[in-house]
Amino acid sequence: MAPNNAVEIWRVTKIYGSGDGAVTAVNDVTLNIGTNEFFTLLGPSGCGKTSLLRLIAGFEYPASGDIILDGETITATPPYKRPINTVFQSYALFPHMTVAENIGFGLKMLDLPKAEIEPRVAEMLRLVRMEALASRPVSKLSGGQQQRVALARALAPCPKVLLLDEPLSALDYKLRKEMQVELKRLQAETGVTFIFVTHDQEEALTMSDRIAVMSGGKLLQVGGPREIYNHPANRFVASFIGEANFLDVTVTGETGEGLSLALASGETFTGPASDELSAGAKVTAMIRPEHVRLQPASGEAGGLTGTIENIAYIGTDTYYHVVISQGQALSVRLQNRPEDGFTLETGDRVSLSLPVSALRYLKD
Amino acid sequence: MSAAPDLITLNHRRDIRNRWLLSLPALLIILLAATGPLLIVLIYSFLTPGDYGDVKWLFSTDAWVNVLFQRDIFDDTLSLADAHISIFLRSINLSVMTTIATVVFGFPTAWFIATRPARTRELWLFLITIPFWTNILIRTFAMLEVIRNEGLVNMLLIKAGIINAPIQMLFTDGAVLAGMVYVYLPMMVLPVYASLEKLDFRLVEAAYDLYATPFRVLTKVILPIVKPGVVAGSILVFIPSLGAYVSPSILGGGKNLMIGNLIGLQFGQGRNWPLGSALSISLMIVVMIALLAYVRYAGKGANAHG
Ligand SMILES: Nc1ncnc2c1ncn2[C@@H]1O[C@H](COP(=O)(O)OP(=O)(O)O)[C@@H](O)[C@H]1O
Ligand SMILES: [Mg+2]
């Protein structure tokens, strides 16, 4: 077993209920999470992120498969014997205790002497900048403060792995941005492996060392933020993370640069070379809106042309919805730069170019 | 901006006033039904017993003296009334035992109901209240039928060959306690259930996650949080058990008098209404002292946590 894996999840399946009502929440997931990694489980609501996290925490037991922590199988170990702590989405702070008592709870349950608990609690209070509120009852805290206490409480016993289930989803935008930075800082300072759950792709991309994309209980792709964004494994990943244009094309032949691709309407453009595709193959080509080049149509022949159907201005950028032919349209995102000498209006003819290096072939 | 809070306080005030008006009927009933009779009892306790029950309208403190002391028939000296004191102590003892036993049986019952799926919880609660439909006397006689020497339990045990002769269960302290627990158990289950139902079970998971063993989850998280329910249940069980009359006299066979029986006796065969009244008020005082002590103790525990 590789010693640099904090958690190994091996062919884990979780089924709720039985018979007709059975729901397979986690479907044959195999996953390795490295020590000291900031690892994110990303996927739409209901895809099984929480279930996978609860399996790691020990609140649920898998129907099959194994969970290994630091080389030790913990599949059947109860939560109170796993050196893994959780930051709950609802924080779940103990209402009958003060901030300091909440933070010290895990240490107390580990039967550490008071002389060890007190400095550790003080250290945690400092870490989350809550020293001033140590003796406050938790019911008198704001959402952001409760969040910090929940973090400190989970980190106090020095767990090997910290699980965070959408910890920022209840916070407003500004606070969420602050807490994202805060979480990264905490992870760097403590060196604890973080397994973070979110349905927010932007949050996942900015915070994670690696991301696992899930859908319908299945693991679709695991990789670094750039890898996931630039080389999505399939159509779902491409559309869930960032925005994507999908073009149904037929390979018509090879050119010096790569493959020659044709849209149903007959227009052609060049895509990257691929060993798996030969002339006649049908495939989905994907390109991100910000990678498409767009210019007012010139007289020159060749390349794709289209008509602007819709314009959405979002400040930094503008989105253009360009119809190429019947049933085939592209979303194009251009940065608003004052030096660009052209303005485009709805109904304008434009020429589009799709850089070969930005095009991807996708499985469905 | 400034108008809104004013409106709120105004509405709030009107709300409070309306609520006072709404509670007027209840206040009237309390005044007439509780305070009135109490006043009569208080007055009677300072009168002289009549020859055939009732009272003579002659002021006397004899009844109050007799609560705690007895007058020697020969030399008129006063000595502590051991009988009364031991009856009081026995009653308090029985009530404490009853309360503890209802917590021990009631908490798991309430936990069981609170952890059922929402749909079936109502059914379980309904089942818990079924004994209330039957008169306490009938329930107690049913209990008698179960535990008497020729009763259900003994018969089954003999049939099964576990025992040869019936076990004497009826007319023992255990029988009285069992009867009391049976009667008062719902009074514990319902308030404990009410607070367990509000308990956020994610707190249980959080504690479990933070290295608390199941037992410590119970003692460090669940019990402190549902304590108000347990306190309420204990009060609801303790007070009526102090004055228990039916169980001790039927299941205990009247062998060991409780305060309730003693008071009943004064109004019946004893024909000493003033003493009965004085004993009743003494019982109330005991209840009040016990309650104050208990609430203060329970409150202190909560403060130490919060
Ligand atoms: N305790 C449960 N009982 C039955 N079904 C459940 C339970 N928890 C989750 N599910 C189902 O399992 C699936 C995955 O849920 P969950 O893990 O909560 O997803 P996510 O956290 O990604 O939103 C969903 O279809 C959900 O309805
Ligand atoms: Mg979830």
XYZ file of C-alpha atoms and ligand atoms in Angstrom:
698
model
C 0.000 0.000 0.000
C 1.359 3.367 -0.950
C 2.319 5.097 2.277
C 1.632 8.559 0.871
C -2.099 7.919 0.663
C -4.049 9.214 3.635
C -7.287 7.552 2.577
C -7.874 4.773 0.114
C -11.386 3.997 -0.981
C -11.581 0.675 -2.722
C -14.640 -0.323 -4.737
C -17.035 1.149 -2.192
C -20.753 0.858 -2.790
C -23.443 2.285 -0.518
C -27.090 1.371 -0.911
C -29.898 2.940 1.117
C -33.070 0.967 1.632
C -33.848 -2.301 -0.044
C -36.073 -3.809 -2.685
C -37.828 -1.400 -5.008
C -36.962 1.635 -2.906
C -33.233 0.957 -2.873
C -31.018 3.910 -3.781
C -27.412 3.343 -4.783
C -25.878 6.520 -3.402
C -22.249 5.504 -3.975
C -21.584 3.177 -6.865
C -18.313 1.231 -6.964
C -16.045 4.168 -6.156
C -12.280 3.690 -6.024
C -10.257 6.680 -4.947
C -6.919 7.495 -3.347
C -6.465 10.676 -1.373
C -2.918 11.780 -0.681
C -1.515 12.862 2.660
C -1.705 16.639 3.221
C -3.856 17.002 0.163
C -6.722 19.463 -0.209
C -9.060 17.056 -1.950
C -12.497 18.057 -3.183
C -15.558 15.970 -3.972
C -17.509 17.904 -6.556
C -20.866 17.104 -8.073
C -24.475 18.195 -8.315
C -26.844 17.814 -5.383
C -27.804 14.184 -4.797
C -24.770 12.698 -6.533
C -23.582 10.960 -3.369
C -20.934 13.341 -2.006
C -22.339 13.408 1.511
C -22.793 9.646 1.473
C -19.157 9.109 0.529
C -18.059 11.512 3.254
C -20.240 9.749 5.823
C -18.709 6.433 4.817
C -15.237 7.861 5.459
C -16.385 9.336 8.787
C -17.970 6.035 9.813
C -21.594 7.175 10.132
C -22.514 4.761 7.372
C -21.079 1.402 6.463
C -20.609 0.336 2.833
C -22.523 -2.538 1.265
C -19.243 -3.636 -0.249
C -15.711 -2.358 -0.609
C -13.103 -1.145 1.829
C -11.958 2.112 3.360
C -8.315 2.321 4.342
C -6.788 5.015 6.517
C -3.001 5.277 6.563
C -2.724 1.681 5.410
C -5.174 0.371 8.007
C -8.594 -0.951 7.068
C -11.250 1.004 8.957
C -14.307 -0.109 7.013
C -16.061 -1.436 10.127
C -14.514 0.881 12.741
C -17.038 3.086 14.575
C -16.600 6.872 14.158
C -15.320 7.398 17.702
C -12.365 5.159 16.977
C -11.413 6.803 13.673
C -8.854 9.634 13.830
C -11.020 11.516 11.347
C -13.089 14.572 12.223
C -15.958 16.234 10.456
C -17.056 19.831 9.980
C -20.795 19.527 9.543
C -22.764 21.614 7.106
C -25.032 22.688 9.973
C -21.948 23.099 12.232
C -23.671 20.912 14.889
C -22.108 22.818 17.782
C -23.139 21.626 21.241
C -25.667 24.220 22.420
C -25.071 23.548 26.116
C -21.374 24.372 25.939
C -19.242 27.466 25.479
C -16.938 28.054 22.521
C -13.956 26.721 24.473
C -15.885 23.688 25.757
C -16.953 22.857 22.228
C -13.389 23.052 20.971
C -12.105 20.984 23.879
C -14.797 18.297 23.593
C -12.840 15.903 21.376
C -9.727 16.236 23.532
C -11.778 15.556 26.658
C -13.301 12.458 25.058
C -9.771 11.279 24.273
C -9.162 11.491 28.044
C -6.264 13.895 27.677
C -5.176 15.599 30.901
C -6.473 19.095 31.516
C -2.929 20.426 31.300
C -2.841 19.341 27.679
C -6.386 20.313 26.757
C -6.193 23.935 27.859
C -3.157 24.999 25.813
C -4.469 23.105 22.811
C -7.845 24.847 23.041
C -6.070 28.203 23.364
C -3.984 27.366 20.318
C -7.096 26.476 18.330
C -8.855 29.671 19.422
C -5.857 31.612 18.162
C -5.777 29.634 14.924
C -9.365 30.573 14.092
C -9.063 34.054 15.666
C -11.737 33.533 18.299
C -9.687 34.164 21.469
C -12.001 36.935 22.605
C -15.099 34.743 22.518
C -13.777 31.674 24.343
C -16.365 31.699 27.116
C -19.327 32.728 24.986
C -22.204 30.253 24.609
C -22.273 29.099 20.993
C -25.888 30.175 20.532
C -24.700 33.808 20.697
C -22.400 33.540 17.676
C -22.879 34.640 14.082
C -22.822 32.116 11.247
C -19.210 32.870 10.362
C -18.135 32.563 13.983
C -19.953 29.263 14.406
C -18.153 28.062 11.316
C -14.796 28.909 12.871
C -15.684 27.137 16.106
C -16.767 24.061 14.133
C -13.418 24.104 12.336
C -11.440 24.552 15.522
C -13.409 21.799 17.254
C -12.710 19.362 14.426
C -9.025 20.290 14.159
C -8.287 20.322 17.901
C -7.720 16.552 18.251
C -5.186 16.646 15.358
C -7.124 14.280 13.104
C -5.383 12.542 10.242
C -8.165 13.622 7.932
C -10.633 16.478 8.159
C -13.960 16.055 6.369
C -15.874 19.171 5.372
C -19.402 18.816 4.001
C -20.307 21.988 2.091
C -19.111 24.058 5.032
C -19.422 27.363 3.221
C -22.794 26.960 1.553
C -24.710 28.697 4.341
C -22.526 31.804 4.252
C -23.108 34.868 2.107
C -20.860 35.551 -0.863
C -18.306 37.829 0.783
C -17.921 35.707 3.886
C -17.640 32.627 1.719
C -14.726 34.132 -0.197
C -13.028 35.011 3.083
C -13.557 31.546 4.479
C -12.145 29.955 1.321
C -8.879 31.772 1.937
C -9.114 30.933 5.637
C -9.582 27.228 4.923
C -6.573 27.144 2.622
C -4.521 28.867 5.315
C -5.708 26.409 7.996
C -4.869 23.464 5.792
C -1.397 24.807 5.051
C -0.743 25.591 8.737
C -1.996 22.317 10.156
C -0.875 19.990 7.367
C -4.031 17.919 7.856
C -5.523 16.133 4.844
C -8.743 17.933 3.910
C -11.593 16.217 2.090
C -13.901 18.980 1.072
C -17.376 18.596 -0.406
C -18.957 21.213 -2.615
C -21.358 21.544 -5.499
C -19.739 24.865 -6.472
C -17.273 24.280 -9.300
C -15.576 27.638 -8.853
C -14.965 26.908 -5.171
C -13.560 23.511 -6.132
C -11.246 24.936 -8.773
C -9.824 27.707 -6.591
C -9.262 25.646 -3.453
C -8.320 22.132 -4.396
C -5.099 20.282 -5.032
C -7.192 17.619 -6.691
C -10.856 17.253 -7.518
C -13.048 14.186 -7.880
C -16.119 14.807 -10.004
C -19.117 12.659 -9.122
C -22.482 12.105 -10.730
C -25.201 9.622 -9.877
C -23.037 7.900 -7.260
C -20.244 7.287 -9.747
C -16.798 8.800 -9.917
C -16.358 10.424 -13.324
C -12.913 11.953 -13.155
C -10.156 12.663 -10.676
C -7.456 15.214 -11.312
C -6.002 18.628 -10.641
C -8.159 21.690 -11.322
C -6.351 22.446 -14.601
C -6.534 18.883 -15.782
C -10.254 18.657 -15.020
C -10.963 21.970 -16.665
C -8.734 21.520 -19.703
C -9.178 17.816 -20.259
C -12.636 16.841 -19.069
C -13.162 13.107 -19.345
C -16.676 13.349 -20.692
C -19.529 15.606 -21.577
C -20.899 15.764 -18.029
C -17.598 16.899 -16.527
C -17.099 19.442 -19.304
C -20.486 21.038 -18.752
C -20.480 20.816 -14.963
C -17.101 22.488 -14.585
C -16.994 25.738 -16.450
C -19.033 26.334 -19.553
C -18.714 24.336 -22.717
C -19.850 24.322 -26.322
C -20.518 20.923 -27.801
C -20.376 20.380 -31.527
C -21.512 17.132 -33.114
C -19.046 16.538 -35.925
C -18.001 13.896 -38.424
C -14.329 13.251 -39.138
C -13.805 13.770 -42.854
C -10.084 13.205 -43.114
C -6.650 14.199 -41.913
C -4.849 17.416 -42.567
C -1.327 18.464 -41.692
C -2.542 20.101 -38.476
C -4.880 17.361 -37.310
C -8.297 16.105 -38.255
C -10.696 17.758 -40.613
C -14.131 17.964 -38.979
C -17.497 18.682 -40.561
C -20.671 19.952 -38.922
C -23.998 18.520 -39.987
C -24.562 21.688 -41.998
C -21.429 20.956 -44.000
C -19.156 23.644 -42.630
C -15.700 22.367 -41.781
C -12.934 23.233 -39.362
C -9.789 21.603 -38.072
C -9.506 19.692 -34.807
C -6.539 18.126 -33.025
C -5.101 14.824 -34.220
C -6.371 11.676 -32.530
C -5.275 8.068 -32.778
C -8.723 6.838 -31.910
C -10.578 8.613 -34.680
C -10.525 7.931 -38.381
C -12.459 9.257 -41.352
C -16.198 8.732 -41.001
C -16.211 8.653 -37.207
C -18.836 10.729 -35.419
C -17.668 12.526 -32.294
C -18.501 15.419 -29.992
C -16.016 18.265 -30.078
C -15.895 20.600 -27.074
C -14.583 24.137 -26.800
C -14.850 26.626 -23.926
C -16.633 29.924 -24.727
C -13.571 31.965 -23.778
C -11.394 30.018 -26.220
C -13.438 30.844 -29.284
C -12.139 33.781 -31.335
C -14.691 36.065 -32.842
C -14.430 38.894 -35.354
C -16.775 40.907 -37.507
C -17.217 38.856 -40.651
C -14.801 39.790 -43.380
C -15.154 38.989 -47.033
C -12.616 36.167 -46.836
C -13.972 32.728 -47.423
C -13.254 29.738 -45.167
C -13.697 29.147 -41.447
C -16.950 29.263 -39.567
C -19.344 32.139 -39.817
C -22.475 32.848 -37.867
C -24.997 35.445 -36.758
C -25.124 36.986 -33.302
C -28.466 36.137 -31.801
C -28.003 37.337 -28.285
C -25.542 39.466 -26.309
C -25.069 39.353 -22.540
C -22.800 41.932 -20.939
C -21.350 40.845 -17.562
C -18.873 43.628 -16.887
C -15.475 42.050 -17.365
C -16.686 40.043 -20.340
C -19.433 39.825 -22.894
C -21.196 36.658 -23.997
C -22.238 36.323 -27.616
C -24.653 33.638 -28.634
C -23.733 32.916 -32.234
C -25.879 30.745 -34.490
C -23.749 28.948 -37.051
C -26.466 27.025 -38.778
C -29.831 25.558 -37.922
C -29.608 23.846 -34.552
C -25.948 24.603 -34.084
C -24.888 27.556 -31.985
C -21.823 28.590 -30.014
C -21.482 30.629 -26.896
C -18.495 32.951 -27.114
C -17.026 34.850 -24.234
C -14.856 37.857 -24.992
C -13.049 40.021 -22.526
C -14.117 43.649 -22.710
C -10.956 45.487 -23.633
C -11.144 49.175 -24.511
C -8.495 48.782 -27.198
C -10.625 46.361 -29.205
C -11.749 48.510 -32.045
C -15.063 46.873 -32.829
C -18.505 46.740 -31.335
C -20.895 43.994 -32.220
C -24.650 44.110 -32.299
C -27.360 41.488 -32.370
C -27.863 40.328 -35.934
C -24.266 41.032 -37.014
C -22.482 38.444 -39.133
C -19.276 37.268 -37.471
C -16.517 34.894 -38.318
C -15.427 32.406 -35.700
C -12.196 30.593 -35.277
C -11.729 27.578 -33.047
C -8.053 27.160 -32.063
C -7.008 23.562 -32.583
C -5.277 23.428 -29.198
C -8.523 24.425 -27.455
C -10.695 21.730 -29.009
C -11.346 18.430 -27.199
C -13.035 15.250 -28.291
C -15.456 13.884 -25.730
C -17.187 10.659 -24.944
C -20.781 11.154 -23.893
C -36.555 52.242 8.717
C -37.513 53.655 12.097
C -41.214 53.003 11.692
C -40.820 49.275 11.373
C -39.376 48.501 14.817
C -42.005 50.737 16.451
C -44.738 48.846 14.715
C -43.215 45.609 15.844
C -43.063 46.633 19.502
C -46.598 47.954 19.273
C -47.853 44.722 17.828
C -45.811 42.851 20.358
C -47.407 44.754 23.203
C -50.879 44.174 21.854
C -49.980 40.525 21.498
C -48.983 40.269 25.105
C -52.153 42.004 26.252
C -54.261 39.664 24.153
C -52.535 36.707 25.605
C -53.324 37.926 29.113
C -56.981 38.213 28.204
C -56.918 34.769 26.700
C -55.582 33.251 29.881
C -58.282 34.884 32.029
C -60.612 31.856 32.079
C -57.738 29.665 33.153
C -56.814 32.104 35.890
C -60.411 32.167 37.132
C -60.572 28.401 37.260
C -57.285 28.218 39.127
C -58.569 30.810 41.579
C -61.903 29.079 42.189
C -60.924 25.438 41.876
C -57.478 25.457 43.435
C -57.141 28.422 45.725
C -60.664 28.205 47.138
C -60.535 24.638 48.413
C -57.015 25.208 49.642
C -58.238 28.085 51.731
C -60.969 25.912 53.221
C -58.423 23.206 54.044
C -56.184 25.805 55.643
C -59.060 27.119 57.791
C -60.166 23.614 58.807
C -56.666 22.792 59.970
C -57.079 25.404 62.697
C -60.436 24.132 63.965
C -61.495 21.435 66.442
C -62.613 17.993 65.253
C -66.303 17.284 65.462
C -67.621 14.159 67.190
C -68.801 12.418 64.052
C -66.366 13.917 61.534
C -66.824 17.472 60.325
C -65.448 20.312 62.449
C -66.458 22.488 65.360
C -65.858 26.182 64.767
C -63.444 26.495 67.664
C -59.944 27.753 67.015
C -57.270 25.216 67.879
C -53.673 24.497 66.932
C -53.956 20.895 68.124
C -54.087 19.511 64.602
C -50.783 21.185 63.680
C -49.137 20.023 66.886
C -50.342 16.503 66.147
C -48.720 16.477 62.733
C -45.279 16.231 64.288
C -45.883 15.484 67.970
C -47.950 13.175 70.086
C -49.261 14.001 73.543
C -48.698 11.410 76.207
C -52.105 10.384 77.528
C -50.839 10.198 81.139
C -48.513 13.141 81.722
C -49.460 15.354 78.758
C -45.831 15.686 77.602
C -45.109 16.085 73.908
C -42.837 13.714 72.015
C -42.065 13.439 68.302
C -44.736 11.541 66.394
C -42.511 8.783 65.028
C -45.417 7.212 63.173
C -46.177 10.339 61.169
C -42.545 11.063 60.433
C -41.853 7.539 59.267
C -44.950 7.690 57.063
C -43.695 10.924 55.519
C -40.256 9.454 54.977
C -41.711 6.274 53.490
C -43.818 8.313 51.081
C -40.862 10.448 50.034
C -38.805 7.310 49.579
C -41.493 5.697 47.441
C -41.856 8.839 45.316
C -38.125 9.127 44.737
C -37.958 5.453 43.785
C -40.944 5.857 41.481
C -39.373 8.882 39.816
C -36.052 7.127 39.304
C -37.755 4.008 37.960
C -39.888 6.008 35.523
C -36.735 7.753 34.235
C -34.991 4.404 33.819
C -37.906 2.889 31.916
C -39.279 6.067 30.397
C -36.120 7.421 28.798
C -35.466 4.399 26.573
C -39.161 4.305 25.692
C -39.132 7.979 24.702
C -35.877 7.432 22.796
C -37.410 4.533 20.948
C -40.410 6.615 19.897
C -38.328 9.661 18.967
C -36.107 7.603 16.687
C -39.004 6.006 14.765
C -39.875 7.408 11.340
C -42.143 10.448 11.660
C -45.217 8.573 10.440
C -45.119 5.810 13.030
C -44.247 8.085 15.958
C -47.833 9.205 16.359
C -48.983 5.618 16.621
C -46.483 4.891 19.377
C -47.492 8.028 21.264
C -51.103 6.994 20.936
C -50.265 3.575 22.407
C -48.499 5.257 25.327
C -51.629 7.201 26.199
C -53.972 4.202 26.115
C -53.654 3.459 29.863
C -55.014 6.969 30.504
C -58.315 5.859 29.054
C -58.929 3.549 31.975
C -59.657 4.581 35.517
C -56.649 4.322 37.812
C -58.586 1.979 40.128
C -59.266 -0.461 37.326
C -55.683 -0.322 36.173
C -54.500 -1.025 39.681
C -56.902 -3.937 40.106
C -55.667 -5.282 36.788
C -52.173 -5.147 38.171
C -53.399 -6.983 41.268
C -54.869 -9.674 39.050
C -51.512 -10.104 37.334
C -49.316 -10.387 40.406
C -51.514 -12.004 43.075
C -50.654 -15.518 44.239
C -53.182 -17.140 41.898
C -52.488 -14.458 39.284
C -51.121 -14.568 35.791
C -47.410 -14.360 36.567
C -47.381 -16.989 39.276
C -49.577 -19.320 37.248
C -47.329 -19.073 34.225
C -44.198 -19.602 36.310
C -45.699 -22.657 37.970
C -46.934 -24.059 34.661
C -43.475 -23.538 33.203
C -42.047 -25.462 36.135
C -39.781 -22.642 37.213
C -41.312 -22.440 40.683
C -43.359 -24.840 42.806
C -45.168 -22.459 45.091
C -46.408 -18.989 44.180
C -44.091 -16.089 44.934
C -45.608 -13.514 47.257
C -45.611 -10.400 45.106
C -48.850 -8.763 46.126
C -48.840 -6.687 49.321
C -45.098 -6.015 49.114
C -43.240 -2.727 48.678
C -42.163 -3.973 45.268
C -45.798 -4.371 44.233
C -46.588 -0.811 45.301
C -43.587 0.508 43.400
C -44.470 -1.503 40.296
C -48.036 -0.200 40.422
C -46.841 3.382 40.795
C -44.366 3.065 37.936
C -47.042 1.540 35.743
C -49.446 4.373 36.443
C -46.994 7.250 36.167
C -44.747 6.052 33.339
C -46.592 8.023 30.612
C -46.111 11.198 32.659
C -42.371 10.687 32.207
C -42.389 9.402 28.639
C -44.358 12.296 27.174
C -42.233 15.266 28.315
C -38.977 13.355 27.707
C -40.212 12.483 24.236
C -41.114 16.119 23.610
C -37.544 17.221 24.302
C -35.949 14.248 22.518
C -38.012 15.018 19.447
C -36.471 18.484 19.338
C -32.963 17.080 19.817
C -30.815 17.608 16.743
C -29.515 14.124 16.024
C -26.595 15.626 14.147
C -25.256 16.602 17.575
C -25.175 12.919 18.417
C -23.155 12.284 15.274
C -20.873 15.204 16.052
C -20.136 13.782 19.504
C -19.666 10.320 18.052
C -17.241 11.825 15.544
C -15.293 13.541 18.335
C -14.335 10.293 20.060
C -17.293 10.059 22.460
C -18.271 6.434 23.103
C -22.014 5.716 22.876
C -22.295 5.927 26.671
C -20.550 9.296 26.760
C -22.696 10.573 23.904
C -25.632 9.835 26.204
C -24.184 11.427 29.333
C -22.304 14.383 27.822
C -24.583 15.444 25.011
C -28.037 13.870 24.977
C -28.890 14.008 28.684
C -27.720 17.601 29.242
C -29.747 18.749 26.257
C -32.949 16.848 27.084
C -32.648 17.628 30.796
C -35.612 20.041 30.781
C -37.807 17.160 29.642
C -36.487 14.855 32.338
C -36.952 17.587 34.955
C -40.527 18.205 33.828
C -41.262 14.476 33.798
C -39.767 14.042 37.256
C -41.944 16.812 38.640
C -45.026 15.344 36.987
C -44.274 11.944 38.503
C -42.922 12.993 41.885
C -45.766 15.252 43.001
C -48.685 12.888 42.486
C -46.688 9.922 43.779
C -46.154 11.708 47.092
C -49.886 11.758 47.627
C -50.463 8.319 46.116
C -53.470 6.601 47.633
C -54.708 3.858 45.334
C -51.560 1.819 44.678
C -50.386 1.657 48.306
C -53.779 0.647 49.624
C -54.634 -1.945 46.940
C -51.243 -3.381 45.991
C -49.628 -2.770 49.380
C -52.710 -4.039 51.161
C -52.652 -0.960 53.378
C -49.913 -2.582 55.429
C -47.535 0.288 55.062
C -49.365 3.551 55.260
C -48.382 6.389 52.940
C -49.254 10.024 53.524
C -52.143 9.754 51.143
C -53.623 6.869 53.104
C -52.964 8.612 56.415
C -54.815 11.708 55.242
C -57.636 9.581 53.873
C -57.873 7.874 57.240
C -58.320 11.167 59.111
C -61.262 12.113 56.939
C -62.736 8.624 57.261
C -62.451 6.341 60.260
C -60.206 8.785 62.142
C -62.897 11.499 62.117
C -60.226 14.105 62.567
C -60.701 16.545 59.740
C -58.429 19.238 61.168
C -55.542 16.756 61.425
C -56.268 15.561 57.868
C -56.201 19.157 56.717
C -52.996 19.938 58.558
C -51.377 16.798 57.112
C -52.508 17.801 53.619
C -50.894 21.189 53.935
C -47.761 19.623 55.398
C -47.658 17.400 52.334
C -47.871 20.463 50.125
C -45.032 22.073 52.018
C -42.929 18.943 51.584
C -43.696 18.975 47.863
C -42.760 22.623 47.578
C -39.480 22.178 49.441
C -38.622 19.132 47.374
C -39.429 20.983 44.158
C -37.410 24.038 45.079
C -34.447 21.885 46.026
C -34.768 19.870 42.829
C -35.157 22.821 40.495
C -32.251 24.568 42.129
C -30.114 21.436 41.807
C -31.153 20.894 38.194
C -30.575 24.552 37.360
C -27.127 24.472 38.896
C -26.168 21.562 36.662
C -27.303 23.532 33.617
C -25.298 26.585 34.671
C -22.159 24.562 35.135
C -22.511 23.527 31.512
C -23.585 26.761 29.928
N -30.405 8.231 4.742
C -30.793 8.066 3.466
N -31.787 7.213 3.156
C -32.176 7.041 1.874
N -31.635 7.666 0.832
C -30.633 8.532 1.073
C -30.171 8.782 2.393
N -29.172 9.699 2.334
C -29.025 9.994 1.029
N -29.897 9.307 0.272
C -30.001 9.347 -1.201
O -28.731 9.041 -1.732
C -28.422 9.893 -2.810
C -27.136 10.646 -2.546
O -27.358 11.543 -1.500
P -26.211 12.438 -0.864
O -25.057 11.568 -0.547
O -26.795 13.223 0.259
O -25.845 13.394 -2.081
P -25.146 14.830 -2.085
O -24.462 15.045 -0.807
O -24.194 14.761 -3.235
O -26.219 15.831 -2.342
C -29.626 10.792 -3.014
O -30.419 10.226 -4.024
C -30.331 10.738 -1.691
O -31.709 10.903 -1.863
Mg -24.751 16.655 0.590
